[in-house]
Coordinates of C-alpha atoms and ligand atoms in Angstrom, one line a residue:
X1 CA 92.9 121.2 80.3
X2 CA 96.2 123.0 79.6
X3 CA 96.8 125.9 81.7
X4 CA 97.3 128.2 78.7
X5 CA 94.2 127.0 77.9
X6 CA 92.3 128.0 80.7
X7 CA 94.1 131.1 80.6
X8 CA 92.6 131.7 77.3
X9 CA 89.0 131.4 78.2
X10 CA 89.4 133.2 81.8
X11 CA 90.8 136.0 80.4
X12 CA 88.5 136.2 77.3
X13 CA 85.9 135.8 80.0
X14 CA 87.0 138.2 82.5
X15 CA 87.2 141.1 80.0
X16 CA 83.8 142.4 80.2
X17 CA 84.5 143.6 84.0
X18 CA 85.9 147.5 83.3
X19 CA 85.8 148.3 87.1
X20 CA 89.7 147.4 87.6
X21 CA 91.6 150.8 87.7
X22 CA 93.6 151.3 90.9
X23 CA 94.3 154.0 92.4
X24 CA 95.3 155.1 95.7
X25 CA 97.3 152.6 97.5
X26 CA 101.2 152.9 98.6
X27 CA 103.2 149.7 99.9
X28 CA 106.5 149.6 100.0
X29 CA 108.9 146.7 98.7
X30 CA 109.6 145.1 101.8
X31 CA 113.3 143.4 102.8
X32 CA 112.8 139.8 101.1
X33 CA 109.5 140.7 99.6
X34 CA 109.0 141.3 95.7
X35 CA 106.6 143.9 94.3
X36 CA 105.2 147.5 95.7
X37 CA 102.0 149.2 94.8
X38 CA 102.5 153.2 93.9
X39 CA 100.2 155.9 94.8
X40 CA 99.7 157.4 91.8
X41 CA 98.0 154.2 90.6
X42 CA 99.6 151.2 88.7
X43 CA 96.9 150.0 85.9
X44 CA 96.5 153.3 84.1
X45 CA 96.9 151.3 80.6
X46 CA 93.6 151.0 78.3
X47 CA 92.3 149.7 76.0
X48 CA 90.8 151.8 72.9
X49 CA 87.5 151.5 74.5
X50 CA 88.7 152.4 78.0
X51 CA 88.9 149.0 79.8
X52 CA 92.3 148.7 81.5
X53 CA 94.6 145.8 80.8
X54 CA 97.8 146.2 82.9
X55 CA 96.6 144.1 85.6
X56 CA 96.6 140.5 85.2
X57 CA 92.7 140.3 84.4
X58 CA 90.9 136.9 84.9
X59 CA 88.5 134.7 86.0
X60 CA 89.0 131.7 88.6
X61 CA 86.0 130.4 87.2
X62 CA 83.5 131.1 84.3
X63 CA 81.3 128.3 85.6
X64 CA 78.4 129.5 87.3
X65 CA 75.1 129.0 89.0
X66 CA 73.3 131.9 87.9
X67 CA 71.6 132.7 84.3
X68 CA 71.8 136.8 84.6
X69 CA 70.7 137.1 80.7
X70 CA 73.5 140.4 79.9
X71 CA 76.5 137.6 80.6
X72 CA 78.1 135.3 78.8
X73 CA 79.1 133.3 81.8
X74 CA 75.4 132.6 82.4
X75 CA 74.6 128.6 83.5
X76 CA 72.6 128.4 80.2
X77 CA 75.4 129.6 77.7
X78 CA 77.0 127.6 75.7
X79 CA 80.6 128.7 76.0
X80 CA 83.5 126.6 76.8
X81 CA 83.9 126.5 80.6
X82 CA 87.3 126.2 82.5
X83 CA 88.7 126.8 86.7
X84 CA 91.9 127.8 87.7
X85 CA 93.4 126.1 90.8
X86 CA 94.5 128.6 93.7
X87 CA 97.9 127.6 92.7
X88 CA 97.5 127.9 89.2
X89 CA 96.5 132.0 89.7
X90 CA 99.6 132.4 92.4
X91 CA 101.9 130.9 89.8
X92 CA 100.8 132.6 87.0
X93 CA 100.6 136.4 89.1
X94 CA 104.2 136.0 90.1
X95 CA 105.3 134.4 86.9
X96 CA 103.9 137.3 84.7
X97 CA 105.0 140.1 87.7
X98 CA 108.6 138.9 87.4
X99 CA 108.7 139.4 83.7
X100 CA 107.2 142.8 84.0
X101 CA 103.8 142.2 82.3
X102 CA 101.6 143.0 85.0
X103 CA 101.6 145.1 87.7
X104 CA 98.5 143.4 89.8
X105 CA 96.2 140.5 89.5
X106 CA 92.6 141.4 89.0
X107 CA 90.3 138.0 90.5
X108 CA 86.8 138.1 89.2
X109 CA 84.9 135.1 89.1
X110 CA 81.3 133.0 88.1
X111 CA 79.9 131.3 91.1
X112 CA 80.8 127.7 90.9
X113 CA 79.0 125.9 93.6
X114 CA 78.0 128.9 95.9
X115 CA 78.8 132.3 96.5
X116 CA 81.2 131.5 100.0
X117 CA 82.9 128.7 98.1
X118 CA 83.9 130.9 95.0
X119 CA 84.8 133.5 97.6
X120 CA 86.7 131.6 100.1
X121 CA 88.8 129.9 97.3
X122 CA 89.6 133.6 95.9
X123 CA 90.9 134.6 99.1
X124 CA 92.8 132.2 99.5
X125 CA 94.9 133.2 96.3
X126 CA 95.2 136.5 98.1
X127 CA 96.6 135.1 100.9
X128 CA 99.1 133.0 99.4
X129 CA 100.2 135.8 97.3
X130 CA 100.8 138.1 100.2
X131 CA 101.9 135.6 103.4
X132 CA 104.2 132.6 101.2
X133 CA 105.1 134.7 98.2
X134 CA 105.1 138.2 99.8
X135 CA 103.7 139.7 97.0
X136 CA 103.2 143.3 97.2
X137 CA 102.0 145.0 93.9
X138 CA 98.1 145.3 93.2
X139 CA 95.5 142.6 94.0
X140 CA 92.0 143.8 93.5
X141 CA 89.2 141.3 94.0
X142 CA 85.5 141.0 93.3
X143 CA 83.5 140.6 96.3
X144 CA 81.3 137.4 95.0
X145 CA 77.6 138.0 94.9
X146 CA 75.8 137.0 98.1
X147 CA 78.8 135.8 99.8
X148 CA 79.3 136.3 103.8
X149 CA 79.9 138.9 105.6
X150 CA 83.0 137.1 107.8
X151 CA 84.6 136.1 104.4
X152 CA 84.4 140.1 103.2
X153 CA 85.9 140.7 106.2
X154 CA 88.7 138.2 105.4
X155 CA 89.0 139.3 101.8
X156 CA 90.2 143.2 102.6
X157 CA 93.0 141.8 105.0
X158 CA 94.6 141.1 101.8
X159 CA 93.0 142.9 98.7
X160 CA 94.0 146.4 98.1
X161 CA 90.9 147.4 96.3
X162 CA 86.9 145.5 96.5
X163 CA 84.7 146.0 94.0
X164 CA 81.1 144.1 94.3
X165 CA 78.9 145.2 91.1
X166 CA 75.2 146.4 90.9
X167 CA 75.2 145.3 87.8
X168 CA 72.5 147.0 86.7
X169 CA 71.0 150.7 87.6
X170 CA 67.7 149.6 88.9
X171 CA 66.1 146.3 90.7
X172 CA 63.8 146.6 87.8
X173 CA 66.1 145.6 85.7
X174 CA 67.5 143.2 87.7
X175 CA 64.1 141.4 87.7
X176 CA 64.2 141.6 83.9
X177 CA 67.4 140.1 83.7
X178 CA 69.0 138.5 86.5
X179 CA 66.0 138.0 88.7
X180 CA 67.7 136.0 91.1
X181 CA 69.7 139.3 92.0
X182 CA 69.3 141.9 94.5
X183 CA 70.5 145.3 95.2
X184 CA 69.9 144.9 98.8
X185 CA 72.5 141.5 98.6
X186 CA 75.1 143.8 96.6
X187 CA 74.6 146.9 98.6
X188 CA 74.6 144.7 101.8
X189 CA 78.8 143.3 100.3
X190 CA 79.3 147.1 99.9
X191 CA 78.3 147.9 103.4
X192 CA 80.4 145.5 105.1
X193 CA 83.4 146.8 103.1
X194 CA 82.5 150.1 103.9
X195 CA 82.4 149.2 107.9
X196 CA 85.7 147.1 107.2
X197 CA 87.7 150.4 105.7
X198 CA 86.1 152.5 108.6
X199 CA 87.5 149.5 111.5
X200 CA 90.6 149.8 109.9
X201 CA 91.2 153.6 109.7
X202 CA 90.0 153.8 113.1
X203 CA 92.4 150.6 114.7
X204 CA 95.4 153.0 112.4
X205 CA 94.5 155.8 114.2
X206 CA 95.7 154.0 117.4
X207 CA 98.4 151.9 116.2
X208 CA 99.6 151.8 112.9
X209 CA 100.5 148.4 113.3
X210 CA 97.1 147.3 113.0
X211 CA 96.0 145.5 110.2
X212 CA 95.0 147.7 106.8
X213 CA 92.0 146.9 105.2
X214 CA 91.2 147.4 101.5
X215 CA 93.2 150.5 101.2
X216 CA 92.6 151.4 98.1
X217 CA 89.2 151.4 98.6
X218 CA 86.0 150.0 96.9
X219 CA 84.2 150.6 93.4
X220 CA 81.4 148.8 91.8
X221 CA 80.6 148.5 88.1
X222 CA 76.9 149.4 86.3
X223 CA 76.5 148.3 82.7
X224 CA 74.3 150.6 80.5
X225 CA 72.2 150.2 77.4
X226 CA 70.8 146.7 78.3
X227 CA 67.8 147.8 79.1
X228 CA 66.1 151.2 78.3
X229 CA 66.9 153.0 81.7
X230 CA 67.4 156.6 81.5
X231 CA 70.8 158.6 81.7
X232 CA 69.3 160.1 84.9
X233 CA 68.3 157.0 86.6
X234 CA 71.7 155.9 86.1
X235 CA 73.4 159.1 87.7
X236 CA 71.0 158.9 90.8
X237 CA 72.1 155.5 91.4
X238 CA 75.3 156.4 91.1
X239 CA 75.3 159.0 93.3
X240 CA 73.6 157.3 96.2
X241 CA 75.9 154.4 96.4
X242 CA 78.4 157.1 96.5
X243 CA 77.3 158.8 98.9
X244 CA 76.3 155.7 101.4
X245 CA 79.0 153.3 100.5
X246 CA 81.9 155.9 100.0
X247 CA 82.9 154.4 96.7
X248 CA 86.4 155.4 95.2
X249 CA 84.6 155.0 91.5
X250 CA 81.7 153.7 90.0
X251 CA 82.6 152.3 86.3
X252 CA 79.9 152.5 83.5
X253 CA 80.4 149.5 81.0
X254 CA 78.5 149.9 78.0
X255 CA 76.4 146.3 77.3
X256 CA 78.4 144.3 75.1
X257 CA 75.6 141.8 72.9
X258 CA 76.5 138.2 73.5
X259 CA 75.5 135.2 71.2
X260 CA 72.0 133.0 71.5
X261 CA 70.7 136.1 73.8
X262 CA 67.7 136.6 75.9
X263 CA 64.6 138.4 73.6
X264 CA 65.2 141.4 76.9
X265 CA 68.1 142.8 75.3
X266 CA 69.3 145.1 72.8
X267 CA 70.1 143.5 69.4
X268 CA 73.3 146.1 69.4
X269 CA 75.6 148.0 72.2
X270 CA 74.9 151.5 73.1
X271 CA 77.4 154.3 71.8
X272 CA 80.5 154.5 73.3
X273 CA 80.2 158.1 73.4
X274 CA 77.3 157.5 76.0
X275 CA 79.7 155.2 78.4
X276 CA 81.9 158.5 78.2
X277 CA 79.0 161.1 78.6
X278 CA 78.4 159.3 81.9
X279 CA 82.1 159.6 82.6
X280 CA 82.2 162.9 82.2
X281 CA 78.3 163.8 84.5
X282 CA 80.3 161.8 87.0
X283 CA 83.3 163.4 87.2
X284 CA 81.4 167.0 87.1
X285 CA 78.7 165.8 90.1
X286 CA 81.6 164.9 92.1
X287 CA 84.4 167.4 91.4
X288 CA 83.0 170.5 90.2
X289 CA 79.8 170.8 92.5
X290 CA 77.3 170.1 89.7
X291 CA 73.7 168.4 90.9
X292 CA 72.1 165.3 88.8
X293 CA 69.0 168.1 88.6
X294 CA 71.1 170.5 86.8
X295 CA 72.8 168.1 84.2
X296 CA 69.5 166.0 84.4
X297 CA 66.9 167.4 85.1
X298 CA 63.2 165.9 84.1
X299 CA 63.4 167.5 81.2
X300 CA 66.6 166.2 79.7
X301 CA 66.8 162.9 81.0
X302 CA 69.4 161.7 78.6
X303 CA 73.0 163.1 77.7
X304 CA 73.3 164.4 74.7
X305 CA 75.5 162.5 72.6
X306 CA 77.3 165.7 70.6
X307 CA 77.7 167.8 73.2
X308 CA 79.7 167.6 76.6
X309 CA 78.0 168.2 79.5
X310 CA 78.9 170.8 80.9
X311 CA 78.2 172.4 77.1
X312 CA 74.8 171.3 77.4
X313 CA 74.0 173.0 80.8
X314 CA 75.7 176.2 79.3
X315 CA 73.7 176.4 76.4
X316 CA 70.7 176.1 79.0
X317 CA 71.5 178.6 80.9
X318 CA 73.1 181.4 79.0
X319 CA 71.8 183.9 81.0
X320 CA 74.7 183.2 84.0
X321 CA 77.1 184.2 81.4
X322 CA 79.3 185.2 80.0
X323 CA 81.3 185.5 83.1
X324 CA 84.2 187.6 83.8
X325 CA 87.7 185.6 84.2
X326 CA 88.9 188.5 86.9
X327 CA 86.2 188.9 88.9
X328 CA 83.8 185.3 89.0
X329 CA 84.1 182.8 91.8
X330 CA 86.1 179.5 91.8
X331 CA 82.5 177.9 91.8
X332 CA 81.5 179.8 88.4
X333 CA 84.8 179.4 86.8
X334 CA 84.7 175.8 86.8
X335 CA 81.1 175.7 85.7
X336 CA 82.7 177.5 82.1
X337 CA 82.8 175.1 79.2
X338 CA 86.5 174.1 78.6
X339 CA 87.9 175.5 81.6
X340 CA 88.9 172.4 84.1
X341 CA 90.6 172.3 87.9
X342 CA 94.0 172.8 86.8
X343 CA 93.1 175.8 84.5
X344 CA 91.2 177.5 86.9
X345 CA 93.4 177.4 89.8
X346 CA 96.2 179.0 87.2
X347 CA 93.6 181.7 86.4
X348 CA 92.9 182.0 90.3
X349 CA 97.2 182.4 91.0
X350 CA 97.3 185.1 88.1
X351 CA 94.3 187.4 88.9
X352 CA 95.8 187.7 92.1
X353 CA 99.2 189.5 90.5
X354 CA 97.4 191.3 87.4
X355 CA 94.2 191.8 85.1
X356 CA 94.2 188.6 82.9
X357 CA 93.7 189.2 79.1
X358 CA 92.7 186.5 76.5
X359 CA 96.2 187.1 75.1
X360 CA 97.3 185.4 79.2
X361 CA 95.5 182.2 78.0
X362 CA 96.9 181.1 75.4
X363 CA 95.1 179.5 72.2
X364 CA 94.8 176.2 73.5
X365 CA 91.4 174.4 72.3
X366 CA 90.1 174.5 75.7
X367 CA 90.4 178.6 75.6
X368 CA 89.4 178.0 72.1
X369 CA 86.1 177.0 73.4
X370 CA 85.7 178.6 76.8
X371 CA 85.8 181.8 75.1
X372 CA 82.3 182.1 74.0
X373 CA 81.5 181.7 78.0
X374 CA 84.2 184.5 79.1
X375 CA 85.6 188.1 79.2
X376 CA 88.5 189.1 79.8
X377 CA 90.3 192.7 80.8
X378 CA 90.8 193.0 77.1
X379 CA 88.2 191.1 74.8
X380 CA 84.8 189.9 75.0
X381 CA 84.1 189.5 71.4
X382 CA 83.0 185.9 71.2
X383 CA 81.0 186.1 74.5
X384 CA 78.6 188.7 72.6
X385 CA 77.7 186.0 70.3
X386 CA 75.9 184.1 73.2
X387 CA 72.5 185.5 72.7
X388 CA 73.0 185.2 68.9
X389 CA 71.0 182.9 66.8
X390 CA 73.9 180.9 65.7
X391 CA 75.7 180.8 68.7
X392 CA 74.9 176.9 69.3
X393 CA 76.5 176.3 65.7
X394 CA 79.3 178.0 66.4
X395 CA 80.0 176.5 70.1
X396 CA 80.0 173.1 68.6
X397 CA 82.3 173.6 65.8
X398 CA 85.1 174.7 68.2
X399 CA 87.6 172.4 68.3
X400 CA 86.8 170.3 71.9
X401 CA 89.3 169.6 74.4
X402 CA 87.4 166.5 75.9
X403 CA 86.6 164.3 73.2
X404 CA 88.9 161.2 74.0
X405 CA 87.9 158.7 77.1
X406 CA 91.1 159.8 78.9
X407 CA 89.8 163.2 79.8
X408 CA 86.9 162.1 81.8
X409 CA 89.2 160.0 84.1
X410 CA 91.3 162.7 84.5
X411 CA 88.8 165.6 85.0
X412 CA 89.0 168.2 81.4
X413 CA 85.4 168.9 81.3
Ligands
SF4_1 S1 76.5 135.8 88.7 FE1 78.1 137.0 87.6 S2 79.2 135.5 86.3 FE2 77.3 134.5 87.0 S3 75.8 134.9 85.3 FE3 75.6 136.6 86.8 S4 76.9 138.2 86.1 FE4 77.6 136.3 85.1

C-alpha cells in the first residue's frame, strides 16, 4: 500500500482521540539537534469542534484485537485496515516538521498482535526520533491498553506527554461495550506513569542530569453520550483519577456514531454543548474551588445545556448574593457568574487603591452579565432584580462571555 495511503486511513482513524493538547514542557534546540518544545504549549490549533490538529495525529495501526463497540477500529468493522513501519512514522514526523506543518507527532494505535508488541514498536519510533534524528519538538504517545509496566517505563524516557484512556466513565459501561476492558488495567498504565514522573522529579532533585520522564505529564480521555451515564458520574470519575493519578487533563470526547453499530449505542452523538458543559464543571472543580456536590448534586445530576455552570449554581443559590465587589473574598468573587481569574485578581489590585464603581469595569459582556450577581460603591441596580420573578429571563438573555469551546480551556467561566 502506498504510504499516502496509509496516511489517509491512520489519520482518518486516529481523529477520534481529542486527548492531544500539550502543554507544559520546555526543551531547548540543542547544538546539531532540530526542533524545541515551548512551554506555553505547541498544539493550541482546533478544530471547530475542539479536537486539536497541529500535531501530526495518527495511528501506527488501526488493526486490532479488540471489538470495543463505540470504535471504528473494532476487529469486527469493516473498514479498510493499514500499519505504518517505525520508519515510515520517523520519516514522515521529520518530513512534515521540516516543512513547518506540525509541531509534534501524536502516536495512537489499535492493538495489532498484543498490547507489548503495539507498544514496544511505538517506542521505538520515539526513540529513533529523539537518539538518530535528535528530534526535539512534541511527541506524545498513547500508553497501549494492557501493555507492561517495564515498557511504560521505557515509553516516558522519550515521550513528553502519556495519555492511557478510560474510555468510558464507569466499568459498567465498559462491560456494555468493551467488555474485554478494565479500569483497573487502565488505571494500573496511569499508576506506573504516575510513579515514573515522581522517580524522575525525585532523581532531578539530585542531579539534573538524570533522565526526564514524561514531562509534560499525563492525561486520559472519557467519551460521553454512548451510553446513558450521568453528567455527575462523569465528573466523579473525573475527579478521582485526578486526584490519584495527578493528571494534567482529562479530555471529554463526545461519542461520535460509527456505521453497522452495536444495538448498545446511541443512534445520534450527544450535543456538543454538553462535551463543553463538562469543560467548563472541570475547569471550575479544579480552578475555582467548586465541589462535584455543588455543581452536581443529586438533584441536578445533569448540566444544563443553556446555561453555564457556574450560572446554574447562582440561580440556586441566590441567597449568597449579590455580593459586594469591595468587600467579598477572592473565594466569592470567583464564584460570580462572568467574573473569571484574570478579572478578579484586577478587581483584587484596584480595591486595594480605591472604591471600585461599575463605571471601573467596563461594559464588557462578562460585566454585562456579572452584574446581576454584584454591587458596587456606586450601583446595585441590576443585583435588586435577583429575587425578582423574571430575574432567570433576564440573566439568560445577557450577552455570555463563555459560549465558544476556547473559553473552557482557558478558564472564562
Ligand atoms: S482497543 Fe482501542 S483501537 Fe482497539 S477497538 Fe478498543 S478502543 Fe478501538
Amino acid at each position: 500500500m502506498e504510504l499516502k495511503d496509509k496516511l489517509t486511513i491512520l489519520a482518518d482513524a486516529a481523529k477520534y482521540d481529542a486527548s492531544c493538547a500539550s502543554s507544559g514542557v520546555k526543551r531547548k534546540a540543542q547544538a546539531g539537534g532540530i526542533g524545541n518544545a515551548q512551554g506555553s504549549g505547541i498544539c493550541h490549533s482546533y478544530t471547530p469542534d475542539g479536537r486539536c490538529i497541529s500535531l501530526l495525529k495518527i495511528l501506527l495501526t488501526n488493526f486490532c484485537v479488540y471489538d470495543c463497540s463505540y470504535c471504528v477500529n473494532r476487529v469486527s468493522s469493516q473498514v479498510k485496515r493499514a500499519k505504518f513501519t517505525v520508519d515510515e512514522i520517523v520519516d514522515l514526523t521529520m518530513d512534515f516538521y521540516k516543512r513547518n506543518y506540525i509541531e509534534g507527532l501524536f502516536l495512537s494505535s489499535g492493538v495489532a498482535k498484543s498490547a507489548d508488541d503495539t507498544m514496544e514498536e511505538m517506542i521505538q519510533v520515539a526513540k529513533k526520533l529523539r537518539l538518530e534524528h535528535r528530534f526535539g519538538g512534541y511527541i506524545h504517545l498513547k500508553a497501549v491498553a494492557g501493555c507492561s509496566e517495564a515498557l511504560i517505563k521505557k515509553a516516558g524516557l522519550y515521550a513528553d506527554r502519556l495519555s492511557a484512556n478510560i474510555e468510558l466513565p464507569t466499568q459498567a459501561d465498559l462491560d456494555t461495550l468493551a467488555p474485554a476492558k478494565s479500569h483497573l488495567e487502565t488505571e494500573t498504565s496511569m499508576n506506573s506513569i504516575k510513579q515514573g514522573i515522581l522517580e524522575s522529579e525525585a532523581e532531578r532533585k539530585n542531579s539534573r542530569r538524570a533522565p526526564l520522564f514524561a514531562p509534560g505529564g499525563q492525561s486520559t480521555q472519557m467519551i460521553v453520550g454512548a451510553t446513558a451515564t450521568n453528567d455527575r458520574a462523569i465528573m466523579l470519575k473525573a475527579s478521582s483519577l485526578y486526584e490519584s493519578q495527578g493528571l494534567r487533563r482529562v479530555y471529554y470526547s463526545a461519542f461520535s456514531p460509527i456505521p453497522d453499530s452495536d444495538p448498545h449505542l446511541p443512534p445520534s452523538p450527544p450535543p456538543l454543548m454538553r462535551e463543553h458543559r463538562l469543560y467548563q464543571t472541570d475547569w471550575l472543580i479544579r480552578l475555582y474551588g467548586f465541589e462535584i456536590n455543588e455543581i452536581l448534586p443529586d438533584t441536578h445530576e445533569n448540566l444544563e445545556l443553556d446555561k453555564d455552570p457556574k450560572l446554574a449554581w447562582a440561580l440556586r443559590n441566590r441567597h449568597l448574593f449579590p455580593v459586594d465587589v469591595n468587600t467579598a473574598p477572592k473565594e466569592m468573587l470567583l464564584r460570580v457568574p462572568g467574573l473569571g481569574e484574570t478579572m478578579v485578581q484586577r478587581i483584587l489590585g484596584s480595591r486595594r487603591l480605591r472604591k471600585i464603581r461599575m463605571i471601573d469595569l467596563g461594559a464588557s459582556s462578562w460585566v454585562k452579565k456579572a452584574r446581576f450577581f454584584i454591587t458596587t460603591a456606586d450601583d446595585h441596580q441590576a443585583a435588586r432584580l435577583i429575587d425578582s420573578s423574571h430575574f432567570e429571563v433576564k440573566i439568560t438573555e445577557a450577552p455570555s462571555p463563555q459560549l465558544d469551546f476556547f473559553s473552557a480551556l482557558t478558564g472564562q467561566v
